[in-house]
Coordinates of C-alpha atoms in Angstrom, one line a residue:
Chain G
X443 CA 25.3 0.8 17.3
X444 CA 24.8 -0.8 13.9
X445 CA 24.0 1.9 11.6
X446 CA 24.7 3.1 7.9
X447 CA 25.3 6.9 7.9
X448 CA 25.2 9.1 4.8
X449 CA 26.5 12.5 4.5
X450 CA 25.1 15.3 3.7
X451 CA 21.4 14.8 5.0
X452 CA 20.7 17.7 2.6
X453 CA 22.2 18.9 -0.2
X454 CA 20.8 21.8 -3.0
X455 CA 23.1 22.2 -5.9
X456 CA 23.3 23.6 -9.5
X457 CA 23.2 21.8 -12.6
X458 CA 26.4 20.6 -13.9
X459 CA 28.5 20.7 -10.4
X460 CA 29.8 17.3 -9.7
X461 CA 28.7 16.0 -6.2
X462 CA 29.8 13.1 -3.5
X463 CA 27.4 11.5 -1.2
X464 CA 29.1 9.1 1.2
X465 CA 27.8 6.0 2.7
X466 CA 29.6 4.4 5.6
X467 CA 28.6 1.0 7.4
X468 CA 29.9 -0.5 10.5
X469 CA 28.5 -4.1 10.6
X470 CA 30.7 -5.6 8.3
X471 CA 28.3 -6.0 5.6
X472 CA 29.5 -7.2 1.9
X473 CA 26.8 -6.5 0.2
X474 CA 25.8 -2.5 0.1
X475 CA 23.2 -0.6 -2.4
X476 CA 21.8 2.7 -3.4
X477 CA 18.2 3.6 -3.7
X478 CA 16.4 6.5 -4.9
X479 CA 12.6 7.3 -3.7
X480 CA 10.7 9.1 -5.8
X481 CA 6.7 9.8 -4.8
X482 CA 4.5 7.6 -6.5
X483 CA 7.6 4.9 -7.4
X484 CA 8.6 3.7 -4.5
X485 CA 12.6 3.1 -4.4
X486 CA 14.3 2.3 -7.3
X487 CA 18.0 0.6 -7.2
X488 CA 20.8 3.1 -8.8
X489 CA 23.9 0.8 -8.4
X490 CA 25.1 -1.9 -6.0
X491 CA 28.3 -3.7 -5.0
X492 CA 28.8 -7.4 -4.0
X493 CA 31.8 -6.7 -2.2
X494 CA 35.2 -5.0 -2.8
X495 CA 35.8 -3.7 -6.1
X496 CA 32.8 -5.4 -7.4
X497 CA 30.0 -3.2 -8.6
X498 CA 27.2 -3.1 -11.1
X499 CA 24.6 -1.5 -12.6
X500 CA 21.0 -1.5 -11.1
X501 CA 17.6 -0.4 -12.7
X502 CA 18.2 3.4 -12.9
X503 CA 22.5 3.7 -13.3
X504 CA 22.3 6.7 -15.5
X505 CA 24.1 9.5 -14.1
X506 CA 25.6 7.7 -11.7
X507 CA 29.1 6.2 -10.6
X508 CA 30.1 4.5 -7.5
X509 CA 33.4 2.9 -6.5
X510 CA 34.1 0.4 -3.1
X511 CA 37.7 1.0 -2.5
X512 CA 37.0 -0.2 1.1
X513 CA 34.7 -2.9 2.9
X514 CA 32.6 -0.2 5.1
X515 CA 32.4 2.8 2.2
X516 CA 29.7 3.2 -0.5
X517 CA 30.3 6.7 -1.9
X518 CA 27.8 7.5 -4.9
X519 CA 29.4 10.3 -7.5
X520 CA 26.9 13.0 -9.7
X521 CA 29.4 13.8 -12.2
X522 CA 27.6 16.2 -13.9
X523 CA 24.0 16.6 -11.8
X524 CA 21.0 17.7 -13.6
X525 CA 17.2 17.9 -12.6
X526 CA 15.7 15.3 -12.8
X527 CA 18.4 13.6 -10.3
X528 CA 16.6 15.4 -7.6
X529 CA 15.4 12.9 -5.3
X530 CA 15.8 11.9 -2.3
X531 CA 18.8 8.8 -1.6
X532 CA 19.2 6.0 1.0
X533 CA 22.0 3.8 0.6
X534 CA 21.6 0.7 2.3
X535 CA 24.0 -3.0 3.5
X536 CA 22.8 -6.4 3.9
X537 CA 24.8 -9.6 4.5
X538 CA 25.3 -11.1 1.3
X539 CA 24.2 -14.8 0.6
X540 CA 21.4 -15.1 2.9
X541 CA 18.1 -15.3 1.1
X542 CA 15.7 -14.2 3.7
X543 CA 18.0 -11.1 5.2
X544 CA 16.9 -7.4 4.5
X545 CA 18.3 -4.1 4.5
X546 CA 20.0 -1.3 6.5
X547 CA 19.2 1.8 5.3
X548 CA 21.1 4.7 6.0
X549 CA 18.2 8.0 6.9
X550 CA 18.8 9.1 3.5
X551 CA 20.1 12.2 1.3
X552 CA 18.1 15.2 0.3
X553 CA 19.0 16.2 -3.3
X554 CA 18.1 19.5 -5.5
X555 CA 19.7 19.8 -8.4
X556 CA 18.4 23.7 -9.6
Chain V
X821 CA 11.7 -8.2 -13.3
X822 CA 9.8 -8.7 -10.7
X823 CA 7.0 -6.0 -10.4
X824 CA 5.6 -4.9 -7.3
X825 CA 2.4 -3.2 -6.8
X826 CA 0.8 -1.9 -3.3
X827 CA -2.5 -0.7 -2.4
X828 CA -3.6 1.6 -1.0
X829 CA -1.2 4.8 -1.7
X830 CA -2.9 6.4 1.1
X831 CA -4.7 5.2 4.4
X832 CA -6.3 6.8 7.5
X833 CA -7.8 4.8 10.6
X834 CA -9.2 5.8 13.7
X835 CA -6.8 4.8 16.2
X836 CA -7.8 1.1 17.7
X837 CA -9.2 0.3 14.5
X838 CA -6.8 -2.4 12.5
X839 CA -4.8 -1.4 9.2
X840 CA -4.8 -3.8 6.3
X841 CA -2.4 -3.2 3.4
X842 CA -1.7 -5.5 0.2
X843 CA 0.4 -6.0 -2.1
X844 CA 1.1 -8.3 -5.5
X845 CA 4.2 -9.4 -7.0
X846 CA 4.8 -11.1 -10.4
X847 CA 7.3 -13.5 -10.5
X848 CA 6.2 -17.0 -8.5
X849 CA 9.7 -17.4 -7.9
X850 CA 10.2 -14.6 -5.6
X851 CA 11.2 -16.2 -2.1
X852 CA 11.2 -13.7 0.8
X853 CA 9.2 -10.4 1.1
X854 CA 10.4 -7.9 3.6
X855 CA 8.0 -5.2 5.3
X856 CA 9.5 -1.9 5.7
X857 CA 8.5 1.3 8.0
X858 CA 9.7 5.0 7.2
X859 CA 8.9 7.4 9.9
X860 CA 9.2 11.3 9.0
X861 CA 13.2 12.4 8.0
X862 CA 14.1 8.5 8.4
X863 CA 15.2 5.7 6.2
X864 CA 13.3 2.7 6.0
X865 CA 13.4 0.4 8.7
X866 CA 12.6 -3.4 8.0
X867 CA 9.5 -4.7 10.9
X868 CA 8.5 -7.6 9.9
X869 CA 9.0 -10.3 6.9
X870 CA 7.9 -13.5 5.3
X871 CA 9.9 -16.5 3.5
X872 CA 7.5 -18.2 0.9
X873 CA 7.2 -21.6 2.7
X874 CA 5.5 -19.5 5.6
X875 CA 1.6 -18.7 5.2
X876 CA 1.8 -16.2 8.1
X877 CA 3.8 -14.8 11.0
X878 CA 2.9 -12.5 13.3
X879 CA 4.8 -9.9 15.7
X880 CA 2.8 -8.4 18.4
X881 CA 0.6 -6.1 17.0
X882 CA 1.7 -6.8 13.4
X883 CA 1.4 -9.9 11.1
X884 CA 2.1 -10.6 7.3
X885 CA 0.3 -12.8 5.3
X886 CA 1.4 -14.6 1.9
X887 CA -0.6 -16.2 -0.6
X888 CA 1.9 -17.7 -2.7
X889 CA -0.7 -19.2 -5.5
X890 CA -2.6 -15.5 -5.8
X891 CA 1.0 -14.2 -5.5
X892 CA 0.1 -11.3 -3.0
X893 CA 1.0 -10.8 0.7
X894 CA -0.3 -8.1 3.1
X895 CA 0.7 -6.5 6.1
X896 CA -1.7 -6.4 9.1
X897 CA -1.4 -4.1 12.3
X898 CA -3.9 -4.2 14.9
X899 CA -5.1 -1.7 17.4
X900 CA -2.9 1.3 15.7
X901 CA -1.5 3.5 17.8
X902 CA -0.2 7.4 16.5
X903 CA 3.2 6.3 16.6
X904 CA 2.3 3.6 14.1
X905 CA 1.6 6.8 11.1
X906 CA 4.3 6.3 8.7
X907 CA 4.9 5.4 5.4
X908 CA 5.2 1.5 4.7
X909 CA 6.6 -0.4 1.8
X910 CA 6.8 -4.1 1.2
X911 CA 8.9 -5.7 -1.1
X912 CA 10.0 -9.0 -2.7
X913 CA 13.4 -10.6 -3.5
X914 CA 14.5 -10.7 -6.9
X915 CA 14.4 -14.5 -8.0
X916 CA 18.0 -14.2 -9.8
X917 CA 19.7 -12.2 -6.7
X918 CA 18.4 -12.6 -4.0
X919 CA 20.5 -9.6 -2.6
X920 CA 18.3 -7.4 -4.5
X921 CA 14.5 -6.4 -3.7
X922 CA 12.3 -5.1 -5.9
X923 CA 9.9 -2.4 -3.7
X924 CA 6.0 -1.6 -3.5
X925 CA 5.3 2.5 -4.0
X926 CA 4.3 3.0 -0.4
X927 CA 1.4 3.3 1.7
X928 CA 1.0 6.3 3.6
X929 CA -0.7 5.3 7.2
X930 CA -2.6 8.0 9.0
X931 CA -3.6 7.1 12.6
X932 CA -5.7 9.9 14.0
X933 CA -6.2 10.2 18.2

């Protein structure tokens, strides 16, 4: 089955503890992203990656790193979690170059940061 | 960017009765706008979608349609069913990367039996 799966589905941490929320996709999908959804804002893009070793910022990057060592893995690092990165995550894969192609979304990451 | 803005944040129907929601985006060059569903615990799943030289398309029960000169498109579903409660976002392509969307807040859909 085509899927993206994240790991953990939940997550409650302290302030300060560094974190690692994986992403893995099976479709073969260059292009891959991370969103976070926030009530009342809808989902906001953290960082995304064109393909191998190519990543950039998105709209909200801060307190944030991701690498993409490997075609099918999105991992998104908290170095140093506070607060207000509670949230709740989806990373998500689409085939780059096509205009008129969406997302996959993984079913998403549960964060609180205490 | 490109901003995105949806209405209504909330929406309850009778079910049978048909579901209208709209959105407006800002940039005339956006190209392709994507509807999303996210059921309870789940991540957003795409349904339905529009390219901009398309005034409408439908999909059983469901239909989209875009007004490219008011800049707004909205998502139609007919005869709602339960199953159809869920939260729905629609979103638009970013006119510089077309890899990246730029999302509507939501819609929470209510369909009561």
């Amino acid at each position: 089955e085509a899927q993206v799966t994240q790991n953990p589905r939940y997550l409650i941490t302290v302030t300060g503890k560094k974190l690692t929320v994986t992403c893995s996709q099976n479709m073969n999908h260059e292009y891959m992203s991370w969103y976070r959804q926030d009530p009342g804002l809808g989902l906001r893009q953290i960082y995304y990656s064109m393909n191998v070793e190519v990543t950039d910022k998105g709209d909200v990057p801060e307190g944030y790193k991701v690498s993409r060592k490997e075609k099918r893995n999105f991992p998104l690092i908290l170095e140093s979690p506070s607060p207000n990165q509670t949230s709740l995550y989806f990373c998500a894969s689409k085939v780059t170059g096509q205009s008129d192609y969406g997302y996959t979304f993984g079913s998403g990451t549960r964060l609180t940061v205490v | 960017g490109e901003n995105v803005e949806q209405h209504p944040s909330t929406l309850s129907v009778q079910e049978g009765d048909s579901a209208v929601i709209k959105c407006t985006y800002s940039d005339s060059a956006s190209n392709y706008f994507p509807w999303y569903k996210q059921e309870l615990g789940k991540g957003p799943q795409l349904i339905i979608d529009i390219r901009s030289n398309v005034g409408e398309k439908k999909d059983q029960r469901i239909a989209v349609t875009l007004n490219k000169t008011a800049k707004h498109f909205s998502l139609h579903i007919t005869e709602t069913q339960p199953e159809d409660s869920a939260v729905y976002f629609c979103a638009a392509s970013s006119p510089r990367d077309f890899n990246k969307f730029y999302f509507g807040s939501g819609t929470k859909l209510n369909v009561k039996p």
